[in-house]
Amino acid sequence: MNLAVRVGAVRLANPIMAASGTFGFGPEYQGLVNIARLGGIAVKGVSPGPWPGNPPPRVWETEGGMLNSIGLQNPGVEVFCREDLPFLRTTKTRVVVNVIGRTIDEYCQVVERLEAESGIDALELNISCPNIKEGGMSFGQDPEHAAQVTRAVRACTKRPLWVKLSPNVADPGAIAAAVERVGADAISAINTVVGMAIDVKRRRPALGGISGGLSGPAIKPIALRVVYQVAQSVSIPIVGMGGIRSVEDVVEFLMAGASAVMVGTATFAEPGTMEAIIEELPGYLARLEVSSVHELIGAALPGR
Amino acid sequence: MNLAVRVGAVRLANPIMAASGTFGFGPEYQGLVNIARLGGIAVKGVSPGPWPGNPPPRVWETEGGMLNSIGLQNPGVEVFCREDLPFLRTTKTRVVVNVIGRTIDEYCQVVERLEAESGIDALELNISCPNIKEGGMSFGQDPEHAAQVTRAVRACTKRPLWVKLSPNVADPGAIAAAVERVGADAISAINTVVGMAIDVKRRRPALGGISGGLSGPAIKPIALRVVYQVAQSVSIPIVGMGGIRSVEDVVEFLMAGASAVMVGTATFAEPGTMEAIIEELPGYLARLEVSSVHELIGAALPGR
Amino acid sequence: MESPRVSRYRIVSRMEKAKDHVELILEAPVLARAVPGQFVHVRTPGTLRRPISFSRLNPVRGEAGLLFQVVGPGTAWLAGREQGDWLDVLGPLGQGFPRPEPDRPWCLVGGGVGIPPLYAALTAWQNDVTASIDAILGARSQDYLIMLEDFGAQIDHPIAVTTDDGSVGAQGTVLGPLAHWHARHPTGQVYACGPMPMLAAVARLMQTSGVAYLALEQRMGCGVGACLACVVMANGPEGPLWRRVCHDGPVFRAEELIWS
Amino acid sequence: MESPRVSRYRIVSRMEKAKDHVELILEAPVLARAVPGQFVHVRTPGTLRRPISFSRLNPVRGEAGLLFQVVGPGTAWLAGREQGDWLDVLGPLGQGFPRPEPDRPWCLVGGGVGIPPLYAALTAWQNDVTASIDAILGARSQDYLIMLEDFGAQIDHPIAVTTDDGSVGAQGTVLGPLAHWHARHPTGQVYACGPMPMLAAVARLMQTSGVAYLALEQRMGCGVGACLACVVMANGPEGPLWRRVCHDGPVFRAEELIWS
Ligand SMILES: Cc1cc2nc3c(=O)[nH]c(=O)nc-3n(C[C@H](O)[C@H](O)[C@H](O)COP(=O)(O)OP(=O)(O)OC[C@H]3O[C@@H](n4cnc5c(N)ncnc54)[C@H](O)[C@@H]3O)c2cc1C
Ligand SMILES: Cc1cc2nc3c(=O)[nH]c(=O)nc-3n(C[C@H](O)[C@H](O)[C@H](O)COP(=O)(O)OP(=O)(O)OC[C@H]3O[C@@H](n4cnc5c(N)ncnc54)[C@H](O)[C@@H]3O)c2cc1C
Ligand SMILES: Cc1cc2nc3c(=O)[nH]c(=O)nc-3n(C[C@H](O)[C@H](O)[C@H](O)COP(=O)(O)O)c2cc1C
Ligand SMILES: Cc1cc2nc3c(=O)[nH]c(=O)nc-3n(C[C@H](O)[C@H](O)[C@H](O)COP(=O)(O)O)c2cc1C
Ligand code: FES
Ligand code: FES
């Protein structure tokens, strides 16, 4: 069974990748997950300098999902290149670097610094994280800003450029179309959904960051609808994610129009989720009577 | 224990109401739910003439929630006044009529037709239903349109006017503030979140309406965040809803800034949910060492 | 008619009826007085209840049966229940079959898990019907055929059986034997339950003469008529309109319905 | 050190240790070789695993214990497990306590469900320590006091006990007896686990002399250092920085930490 897929110029051995922020910088799950088996991994968001993130508590369980307010803590692109990239270069999988910034300039700083480095297969522009007030979010909130930051980054690099969308907008298709026009090579969708919880004992917001990002199976319907809508708005490939934990979930995303998927929250409870899905995928495809992943991509779209 | 609350001029015996679209026009749950015990009920959305709604399947279960694409099927305001209001007048609870329209004019038609009728305690302007393409949704998507329809309806009636928000926007607080300025008496939040599911066996969208509205515990974090944000944007009261099924959920919404709440999806699985919550509320408040619901409203807001 | 209530009932027995098919018998005097064709909404883990028809109704013993196929998480959970466990049930719900006319030939046509409600109808009314009574049961294959023995114990002449693969009975669908029956009993009454395409075909066949009552399935939310989830298109006084399977059905007269 | 793995282990015994406190003993040779202060991430229904420290480690018998208080749905589910059931466990995780210095007086200070990891430390290393060994156990009230008998079986002199309401031992917190101990053993080593305010007070008390190791709790996602959920503020070479309780801890030297 042919599991290989392409996301633009990036060829993946299979469509299952680890989602940014849930798989650290690669080595954390060593011994628990065989990275070489994965289609790829997206590392935690990287900014120009170190970002501190939010005060704890940073996670809170909710029905069918969880909230996080990590706040994009990361050591900055210098430390990333020095301490994390060497390990990532040794992994036999695709490495996607998630890029964050407070300003267009900061996005470009990160991307430019990465130009000198080998071992990076794609950049994922995170214009959608709800945990950061000074900009990150707002770039993902209207087509014009999204296009601005994408255009600027596009000018700094020839690397495959994926733009990761926020679901917290009325029309994600319009944003996808805007970034496609200025040179995005793929769309990642979705980032977490803004939410919050109240700690009734303390009578306060449960998270240190007050609001946070909802992820996990609870958001799968939201993610599928974004993918389905974006697939009808652009012709570049889509990397789908949001609540995936089974091979059936993956097939839903493929049929909605995704060329590949990422698994995030599910890895926390079951580190073996991604490998189990890769294991089960051939048999599942056979039962659907298709001979490649490719045949399912967009199968549920209108006119198909 | 004092359970009574006020939503503007409307006094409720307790803060627990049935959410629009999940409780029909009142008589459907007779024998299963004692309507007289409830704080109030919001009836299914009413339009000027009959609306057919979407083709089935109209519901689909998801993790921690469900999707619906009922599509606002209803017999129109005439039939509503003739066949449903007489029963509603006999109920010893507050009756909130949910109003829908494709145009500003249609909203006004419904509200004007209702002016002649007694037995209505408040109007709930549904500018947020994701299941209708020709307008309903778009009114809830930006502050200006929301204000336009609210202003127009405000001019037609002196009845308490609640405006029900869509969560499918980047800044619900701005929309709430806009409708407050033009005379809304309260905010209802939230309506369902846009989502979809794929029926992998059929390789098609699962719902007849293709996309639908996500409700149930899965969306509670999204709803709480909208309530918390709106509470800081307006000074009119908020009716909170989204995934409520326990007394603890209710207290979360109260602390986030809601003056009352509605229960929707939970009633399907457990018709007794609302009465159970009302039963448990006094004991729960006592354990929190408060002597009225009122003390908890907004308790988790900044500066409280 | 019994008005619906939410109640817990004890499972007094559990039987494997065929591959992936389980029948649970509940000690439930109230439900046992329901009308065949009515259904219950059963609490399983997850957001929504699951609609299941009565497979048997024994008001004397105060027992009601639910026979279901395991197709997903809800029915898998139900299949895991054991004798002595309790089920949380909302019901009885909907409009069941009408009492059959005594002097019209009666034919019960069931496909797959559509068979159980017909068995409940048969046992409730077979003594009222003085005309001939026949049954036609269809299944994917022998492994999936349910209740043939139950029907056999009530009907003393051969029961027509069809399977898609011919592994038992005639190969084909219930439509073949039904057409045959209809030719011999043009004014007969048919009670049918099964997949939508089968019901549509039954309706078409019975357009010319006779009468057919069909028990429908549709995805449900509330089960009590409040949410408008479970609609099917029907003929109304002023043109087509949606009717609720849970409240106006699940049993409809064939000519009421509009097939797309 | 044992590297973490996901595995299923059988529960060989289950004990009610106090009101709402249950201890499960797992047949788990790999876990039994863990370091006291390390923990496991236990699969319960829901999105995330639940972190629980080892309450006992018996490498000879190949058994590891988990003692927890029922505070929510995860621990309630765990409390419902029975002997013979299997637990899905990710571990052992984190950095445990260091081996105590043999010739320094050693004091184990536990508050509430902070007591179990100290018991694991005591049994692992009591024979290595030639100086005095003391324990101070605190609880809300007598009903909630755990493991006093376990400690009593290992330590032959009286164990200091405090309760908030004075229902057993001295009324007050563990801080009273600890201050007393510290005054007598100014260069002693303290191992502590319990609520954050208690640990902060222990850290303050030990600022002047001696050494204290504190086992912390923080809400966790992954448990393996990947998600950055479980951070606490610590002193770094270039100023304050977040450290991960799951990976850099849960045990920290008191002076590493910054208390807000
Ligand atoms: C009035 C009525 C009577 C029924 N009687 C029987 C019966 O006697 N025996 C039997 O085996 N089945 C019967 N069904 C079908 C049965 O309800 C479904 O097979 C069952 O709900 C599937 O649940 P699941 O969680 O196992 O599967 P899933 O497919 O995972 O269920 C997901 C959702 O879809 C709904 N659903 C799935 N299949 C159907 C269906 N065919 N019809 C309606 N809703 C569906 C479920 O209720 C649930 O909300 C009846 C359905 C209706 C409407
Ligand atoms: C390293 C470590 C070791 C622990 N060891 C023990 C132990 O030996 N015995 C024991 O009784 N408890 C221990 N705890 C606390 C224990 O993890 C929580 O009590 C438990 O997770 C509560 O789960 P719940 O579903 O019952 O409660 P809920 O409060 O409903 O849990 C909801 C979420 O909050 C998290 N959470 C709740 N309380 C805590 C807490 N105090 N610390 C961290 N996360 C929390 C849960 O893991 C879950 O993700 C430890 C915590 C950590 C971090
Ligand atoms: C703890 C946590 C941290 C995350 N950090 C990032 C991040 O740094 N950059 C990013 O683009 N997305 C981040 N995400 C979002 C995920 O990559 C993913 O888009 C989202 O969680 C939905 O997928 P899931 O439901 O499978 O987790 C994070 C998610 C979680 C749960
Ligand atoms: C089947 C269904 C139908 C609904 N119909 C309406 C409606 O007509 N008008 C409206 O304003 N909201 C409607 N809603 C939204 C609910 O009133 C409520 O805002 C939402 O479901 C969130 O609450 P819940 O999670 O408790 O269900 C409907 C919800 C469901 C599930
Ligand atoms: S299921 Fe709600 S109306 Fe039929
Ligand atoms: S829980 Fe994920 S880093 Fe500690």
PDB file of C-alpha atoms in Angstrom, chain B residues 90-293:
ATOM      1  CA  THR B  90     -50.364  28.682  30.333  1.00  0.00           C
ATOM      2  CA  THR B  91     -46.841  27.801  31.502  1.00  0.00           C
ATOM      3  CA  LYS B  92     -45.812  29.328  34.782  1.00  0.00           C
ATOM      4  CA  THR B  93     -42.380  30.303  33.581  1.00  0.00           C
ATOM      5  CA  ARG B  94     -40.665  32.994  31.565  1.00  0.00           C
ATOM      6  CA  VAL B  95     -41.100  32.653  27.821  1.00  0.00           C
ATOM      7  CA  VAL B  96     -38.357  33.922  25.534  1.00  0.00           C
ATOM      8  CA  VAL B  97     -39.119  33.975  21.822  1.00  0.00           C
ATOM      9  CA  ASN B  98     -36.100  33.397  19.601  1.00  0.00           C
ATOM     10  CA  VAL B  99     -36.408  35.504  16.445  1.00  0.00           C
ATOM     11  CA  ILE B 100     -34.805  34.807  13.082  1.00  0.00           C
ATOM     12  CA  GLY B 101     -34.851  36.447   9.697  1.00  0.00           C
ATOM     13  CA  ARG B 102     -33.002  36.684   6.435  1.00  0.00           C
ATOM     14  CA  THR B 103     -33.110  40.456   6.331  1.00  0.00           C
ATOM     15  CA  ILE B 104     -33.521  43.250   8.840  1.00  0.00           C
ATOM     16  CA  ASP B 105     -37.015  43.624   7.569  1.00  0.00           C
ATOM     17  CA  GLU B 106     -37.806  39.992   8.298  1.00  0.00           C
ATOM     18  CA  TYR B 107     -36.602  40.327  11.892  1.00  0.00           C
ATOM     19  CA  CYS B 108     -38.868  43.351  12.275  1.00  0.00           C
ATOM     20  CA  GLN B 109     -41.831  41.546  10.728  1.00  0.00           C
ATOM     21  CA  VAL B 110     -41.614  38.815  13.350  1.00  0.00           C
ATOM     22  CA  VAL B 111     -41.184  41.226  16.229  1.00  0.00           C
ATOM     23  CA  GLU B 112     -44.022  43.456  15.064  1.00  0.00           C
ATOM     24  CA  ARG B 113     -46.357  40.514  14.666  1.00  0.00           C
ATOM     25  CA  LEU B 114     -45.542  39.464  18.226  1.00  0.00           C
ATOM     26  CA  GLU B 115     -46.354  42.931  19.606  1.00  0.00           C
ATOM     27  CA  ALA B 116     -50.045  42.074  19.587  1.00  0.00           C
ATOM     28  CA  GLU B 117     -49.496  38.949  21.669  1.00  0.00           C
ATOM     29  CA  SER B 118     -49.324  38.508  25.413  1.00  0.00           C
ATOM     30  CA  GLY B 119     -47.328  35.856  27.241  1.00  0.00           C
ATOM     31  CA  ILE B 120     -43.901  36.787  25.911  1.00  0.00           C
ATOM     32  CA  ASP B 121     -41.326  37.905  28.468  1.00  0.00           C
ATOM     33  CA  ALA B 122     -38.398  38.620  26.205  1.00  0.00           C
ATOM     34  CA  LEU B 123     -37.236  38.419  22.622  1.00  0.00           C
ATOM     35  CA  GLU B 124     -33.976  36.726  21.760  1.00  0.00           C
ATOM     36  CA  LEU B 125     -32.542  37.954  18.493  1.00  0.00           C
ATOM     37  CA  ASN B 126     -30.715  35.092  16.866  1.00  0.00           C
ATOM     38  CA  ILE B 127     -28.130  36.782  14.675  1.00  0.00           C
ATOM     39  CA  SER B 128     -25.790  33.884  14.970  1.00  0.00           C
ATOM     40  CA  CYS B 129     -27.181  30.680  13.612  1.00  0.00           C
ATOM     41  CA  PRO B 130     -24.630  29.069  11.347  1.00  0.00           C
ATOM     42  CA  ASN B 131     -27.160  26.954   9.511  1.00  0.00           C
ATOM     43  CA  ILE B 132     -28.640  29.523   7.254  1.00  0.00           C
ATOM     44  CA  LYS B 133     -26.864  30.987   4.326  1.00  0.00           C
ATOM     45  CA  GLU B 134     -28.927  33.948   3.333  1.00  0.00           C
ATOM     46  CA  GLY B 135     -28.075  36.368   6.085  1.00  0.00           C
ATOM     47  CA  GLY B 136     -28.795  35.053   9.584  1.00  0.00           C
ATOM     48  CA  MET B 137     -25.162  34.297  10.129  1.00  0.00           C
ATOM     49  CA  SER B 138     -23.676  37.403   8.647  1.00  0.00           C
ATOM     50  CA  PHE B 139     -25.539  39.724  11.010  1.00  0.00           C
ATOM     51  CA  GLY B 140     -23.617  38.209  13.853  1.00  0.00           C
ATOM     52  CA  GLN B 141     -20.272  38.457  12.146  1.00  0.00           C
ATOM     53  CA  ASP B 142     -19.432  42.082  12.493  1.00  0.00           C
ATOM     54  CA  PRO B 143     -20.380  44.797  14.951  1.00  0.00           C
ATOM     55  CA  GLU B 144     -21.931  47.072  12.380  1.00  0.00           C
ATOM     56  CA  HIS B 145     -24.419  44.593  10.968  1.00  0.00           C
ATOM     57  CA  ALA B 146     -25.258  43.355  14.436  1.00  0.00           C
ATOM     58  CA  ALA B 147     -25.993  46.899  15.522  1.00  0.00           C
ATOM     59  CA  GLN B 148     -28.106  47.570  12.430  1.00  0.00           C
ATOM     60  CA  VAL B 149     -30.490  44.713  13.002  1.00  0.00           C
ATOM     61  CA  THR B 150     -30.641  45.365  16.737  1.00  0.00           C
ATOM     62  CA  ARG B 151     -31.391  49.043  16.232  1.00  0.00           C
ATOM     63  CA  ALA B 152     -34.155  48.252  13.769  1.00  0.00           C
ATOM     64  CA  VAL B 153     -35.781  45.697  16.054  1.00  0.00           C
ATOM     65  CA  ARG B 154     -35.368  47.995  19.054  1.00  0.00           C
ATOM     66  CA  ALA B 155     -37.483  50.547  17.223  1.00  0.00           C
ATOM     67  CA  CYS B 156     -40.316  48.022  16.827  1.00  0.00           C
ATOM     68  CA  THR B 157     -40.715  46.885  20.415  1.00  0.00           C
ATOM     69  CA  LYS B 158     -40.415  47.855  24.032  1.00  0.00           C
ATOM     70  CA  ARG B 159     -40.074  44.220  25.049  1.00  0.00           C
ATOM     71  CA  PRO B 160     -36.816  43.127  26.685  1.00  0.00           C
ATOM     72  CA  LEU B 161     -34.477  42.457  23.812  1.00  0.00           C
ATOM     73  CA  TRP B 162     -31.709  39.869  24.140  1.00  0.00           C
ATOM     74  CA  VAL B 163     -29.193  39.465  21.343  1.00  0.00           C
ATOM     75  CA  LYS B 164     -27.703  36.020  20.843  1.00  0.00           C
ATOM     76  CA  LEU B 165     -24.070  35.989  19.740  1.00  0.00           C
ATOM     77  CA  SER B 166     -22.180  33.770  17.405  1.00  0.00           C
ATOM     78  CA  PRO B 167     -18.899  32.350  18.712  1.00  0.00           C
ATOM     79  CA  ASN B 168     -17.622  32.162  15.134  1.00  0.00           C
ATOM     80  CA  VAL B 169     -16.027  35.580  15.226  1.00  0.00           C
ATOM     81  CA  ALA B 170     -12.669  36.912  16.312  1.00  0.00           C
ATOM     82  CA  ASP B 171     -14.035  39.467  18.789  1.00  0.00           C
ATOM     83  CA  PRO B 172     -17.450  38.748  20.317  1.00  0.00           C
ATOM     84  CA  GLY B 173     -16.933  41.528  22.850  1.00  0.00           C
ATOM     85  CA  ALA B 174     -16.979  44.140  20.094  1.00  0.00           C
ATOM     86  CA  ILE B 175     -20.270  42.794  18.758  1.00  0.00           C
ATOM     87  CA  ALA B 176     -21.797  42.760  22.222  1.00  0.00           C
ATOM     88  CA  ALA B 177     -20.709  46.344  22.810  1.00  0.00           C
ATOM     89  CA  ALA B 178     -22.173  47.395  19.475  1.00  0.00           C
ATOM     90  CA  VAL B 179     -25.603  45.936  20.200  1.00  0.00           C
ATOM     91  CA  GLU B 180     -25.567  47.300  23.740  1.00  0.00           C
ATOM     92  CA  ARG B 181     -25.087  50.795  22.354  1.00  0.00           C
ATOM     93  CA  VAL B 182     -28.228  50.531  20.232  1.00  0.00           C
ATOM     94  CA  GLY B 183     -30.463  49.256  22.979  1.00  0.00           C
ATOM     95  CA  ALA B 184     -30.032  45.526  23.586  1.00  0.00           C
ATOM     96  CA  ASP B 185     -31.143  44.628  27.103  1.00  0.00           C
ATOM     97  CA  ALA B 186     -29.056  41.476  27.432  1.00  0.00           C
ATOM     98  CA  ILE B 187     -26.616  39.249  25.573  1.00  0.00           C
ATOM     99  CA  SER B 188     -27.203  35.529  25.048  1.00  0.00           C
ATOM    100  CA  ALA B 189     -23.989  33.626  24.421  1.00  0.00           C
ATOM    101  CA  ILE B 190     -23.223  31.366  22.745  1.00  0.00           C
ATOM    102  CA  ASN B 191     -24.918  29.855  19.765  1.00  0.00           C
ATOM    103  CA  THR B 192     -23.370  26.751  18.241  1.00  0.00           C
ATOM    104  CA  VAL B 193     -19.866  26.681  16.761  1.00  0.00           C
ATOM    105  CA  VAL B 194     -19.541  25.943  13.045  1.00  0.00           C
ATOM    106  CA  GLY B 195     -18.286  22.455  12.410  1.00  0.00           C
ATOM    107  CA  MET B 196     -18.712  19.407  10.261  1.00  0.00           C
ATOM    108  CA  ALA B 197     -18.176  15.666  10.133  1.00  0.00           C
ATOM    109  CA  ILE B 198     -17.363  13.298   7.304  1.00  0.00           C
ATOM    110  CA  ASP B 199     -19.237  10.026   6.922  1.00  0.00           C
ATOM    111  CA  VAL B 200     -16.283   7.914   5.829  1.00  0.00           C
ATOM    112  CA  LYS B 201     -18.519   5.099   4.613  1.00  0.00           C
ATOM    113  CA  ARG B 202     -20.328   7.384   2.201  1.00  0.00           C
ATOM    114  CA  ARG B 203     -17.239   9.592   1.582  1.00  0.00           C
ATOM    115  CA  ARG B 204     -19.482  12.599   2.024  1.00  0.00           C
ATOM    116  CA  PRO B 205     -20.207  15.255   4.629  1.00  0.00           C
ATOM    117  CA  ALA B 206     -22.256  13.517   7.317  1.00  0.00           C
ATOM    118  CA  LEU B 207     -24.949  16.183   7.633  1.00  0.00           C
ATOM    119  CA  GLY B 208     -27.541  16.976   5.010  1.00  0.00           C
ATOM    120  CA  GLY B 209     -26.693  20.629   5.526  1.00  0.00           C
ATOM    121  CA  ILE B 210     -22.970  19.815   5.006  1.00  0.00           C
ATOM    122  CA  SER B 211     -21.735  21.980   7.854  1.00  0.00           C
ATOM    123  CA  GLY B 212     -23.590  22.338  11.130  1.00  0.00           C
ATOM    124  CA  GLY B 213     -23.493  23.758  14.616  1.00  0.00           C
ATOM    125  CA  LEU B 214     -21.428  22.140  17.335  1.00  0.00           C
ATOM    126  CA  SER B 215     -22.980  22.072  20.804  1.00  0.00           C
ATOM    127  CA  GLY B 216     -22.543  20.194  24.066  1.00  0.00           C
ATOM    128  CA  PRO B 217     -19.737  19.946  26.649  1.00  0.00           C
ATOM    129  CA  ALA B 218     -17.081  20.092  23.914  1.00  0.00           C
ATOM    130  CA  ILE B 219     -17.806  23.801  23.408  1.00  0.00           C
ATOM    131  CA  LYS B 220     -18.048  24.810  27.061  1.00  0.00           C
ATOM    132  CA  PRO B 221     -14.525  26.318  27.133  1.00  0.00           C
ATOM    133  CA  ILE B 222     -15.334  28.386  24.040  1.00  0.00           C
ATOM    134  CA  ALA B 223     -18.580  29.589  25.577  1.00  0.00           C
ATOM    135  CA  LEU B 224     -17.002  30.503  28.902  1.00  0.00           C
ATOM    136  CA  ARG B 225     -14.377  32.574  27.184  1.00  0.00           C
ATOM    137  CA  VAL B 226     -17.014  34.448  25.165  1.00  0.00           C
ATOM    138  CA  VAL B 227     -19.033  35.143  28.321  1.00  0.00           C
ATOM    139  CA  TYR B 228     -15.933  36.259  30.212  1.00  0.00           C
ATOM    140  CA  GLN B 229     -14.905  38.547  27.383  1.00  0.00           C
ATOM    141  CA  VAL B 230     -18.387  39.971  26.816  1.00  0.00           C
ATOM    142  CA  ALA B 231     -18.792  40.596  30.545  1.00  0.00           C
ATOM    143  CA  GLN B 232     -15.828  42.943  30.323  1.00  0.00           C
ATOM    144  CA  SER B 233     -17.182  44.669  27.221  1.00  0.00           C
ATOM    145  CA  VAL B 234     -20.744  45.485  28.257  1.00  0.00           C
ATOM    146  CA  SER B 235     -22.709  46.358  31.356  1.00  0.00           C
ATOM    147  CA  ILE B 236     -25.972  44.689  30.339  1.00  0.00           C
ATOM    148  CA  PRO B 237     -26.564  41.185  31.741  1.00  0.00           C
ATOM    149  CA  ILE B 238     -25.477  38.011  29.996  1.00  0.00           C
ATOM    150  CA  VAL B 239     -27.343  34.753  29.569  1.00  0.00           C
ATOM    151  CA  GLY B 240     -24.649  32.109  29.257  1.00  0.00           C
ATOM    152  CA  MET B 241     -24.848  28.752  27.535  1.00  0.00           C
ATOM    153  CA  GLY B 242     -22.806  26.098  25.794  1.00  0.00           C
ATOM    154  CA  GLY B 243     -22.292  22.596  27.111  1.00  0.00           C
ATOM    155  CA  ILE B 244     -23.911  23.027  30.496  1.00  0.00           C
ATOM    156  CA  ARG B 245     -24.989  19.791  32.160  1.00  0.00           C
ATOM    157  CA  SER B 246     -24.133  20.146  35.847  1.00  0.00           C
ATOM    158  CA  VAL B 247     -24.470  22.593  38.669  1.00  0.00           C
ATOM    159  CA  GLU B 248     -20.697  23.096  38.587  1.00  0.00           C
ATOM    160  CA  ASP B 249     -20.947  24.109  34.920  1.00  0.00           C
ATOM    161  CA  VAL B 250     -23.611  26.646  35.872  1.00  0.00           C
ATOM    162  CA  VAL B 251     -21.383  28.121  38.553  1.00  0.00           C
ATOM    163  CA  GLU B 252     -18.522  28.420  36.053  1.00  0.00           C
ATOM    164  CA  PHE B 253     -20.783  30.483  33.782  1.00  0.00           C
ATOM    165  CA  LEU B 254     -22.001  32.628  36.661  1.00  0.00           C
ATOM    166  CA  MET B 255     -18.441  33.328  37.797  1.00  0.00           C
ATOM    167  CA  ALA B 256     -17.450  34.173  34.213  1.00  0.00           C
ATOM    168  CA  GLY B 257     -20.120  36.876  34.238  1.00  0.00           C
ATOM    169  CA  ALA B 258     -23.459  35.311  33.292  1.00  0.00           C
ATOM    170  CA  SER B 259     -26.573  36.341  35.223  1.00  0.00           C
ATOM    171  CA  ALA B 260     -28.506  33.299  34.057  1.00  0.00           C
ATOM    172  CA  VAL B 261     -27.853  30.283  31.872  1.00  0.00           C
ATOM    173  CA  MET B 262     -29.536  28.059  29.338  1.00  0.00           C
ATOM    174  CA  VAL B 263     -29.260  24.308  28.952  1.00  0.00           C
ATOM    175  CA  GLY B 264     -29.553  22.824  25.480  1.00  0.00           C
ATOM    176  CA  THR B 265     -27.949  19.607  24.301  1.00  0.00           C
ATOM    177  CA  ALA B 266     -27.824  18.052  27.776  1.00  0.00           C
ATOM    178  CA  THR B 267     -31.620  17.826  27.811  1.00  0.00           C
ATOM    179  CA  PHE B 268     -31.569  15.353  24.913  1.00  0.00           C
ATOM    180  CA  ALA B 269     -29.698  12.684  26.848  1.00  0.00           C
ATOM    181  CA  GLU B 270     -31.120  13.619  30.242  1.00  0.00           C
ATOM    182  CA  PRO B 271     -34.427  15.455  30.109  1.00  0.00           C
ATOM    183  CA  GLY B 272     -34.126  15.912  33.882  1.00  0.00           C
ATOM    184  CA  THR B 273     -30.886  17.918  33.671  1.00  0.00           C
ATOM    185  CA  MET B 274     -32.386  21.347  34.306  1.00  0.00           C
ATOM    186  CA  GLU B 275     -34.513  20.241  37.245  1.00  0.00           C
ATOM    187  CA  ALA B 276     -31.593  18.316  38.756  1.00  0.00           C
ATOM    188  CA  ILE B 277     -29.423  21.438  38.569  1.00  0.00           C
ATOM    189  CA  ILE B 278     -32.131  23.571  40.178  1.00  0.00           C
ATOM    190  CA  GLU B 279     -32.439  20.939  42.895  1.00  0.00           C
ATOM    191  CA  GLU B 280     -28.712  20.861  43.593  1.00  0.00           C
ATOM    192  CA  LEU B 281     -28.046  24.574  43.298  1.00  0.00           C
ATOM    193  CA  PRO B 282     -28.909  25.629  46.872  1.00  0.00           C
ATOM    194  CA  GLY B 283     -26.630  23.005  48.410  1.00  0.00           C
ATOM    195  CA  TYR B 284     -23.831  23.857  46.033  1.00  0.00           C
ATOM    196  CA  LEU B 285     -24.111  27.566  46.830  1.00  0.00           C
ATOM    197  CA  ALA B 286     -24.102  26.774  50.509  1.00  0.00           C
ATOM    198  CA  ARG B 287     -20.862  24.839  50.142  1.00  0.00           C
ATOM    199  CA  LEU B 288     -19.385  27.868  48.361  1.00  0.00           C
ATOM    200  CA  GLU B 289     -20.554  29.912  51.354  1.00  0.00           C
ATOM    201  CA  VAL B 290     -22.706  32.318  49.419  1.00  0.00           C
ATOM    202  CA  SER B 291     -26.304  33.101  50.160  1.00  0.00           C
ATOM    203  CA  SER B 292     -27.538  33.996  46.700  1.00  0.00           C
ATOM    204  CA  VAL B 293     -26.803  33.292  43.072  1.00  0.00           C
TER     205      VAL B 293
END
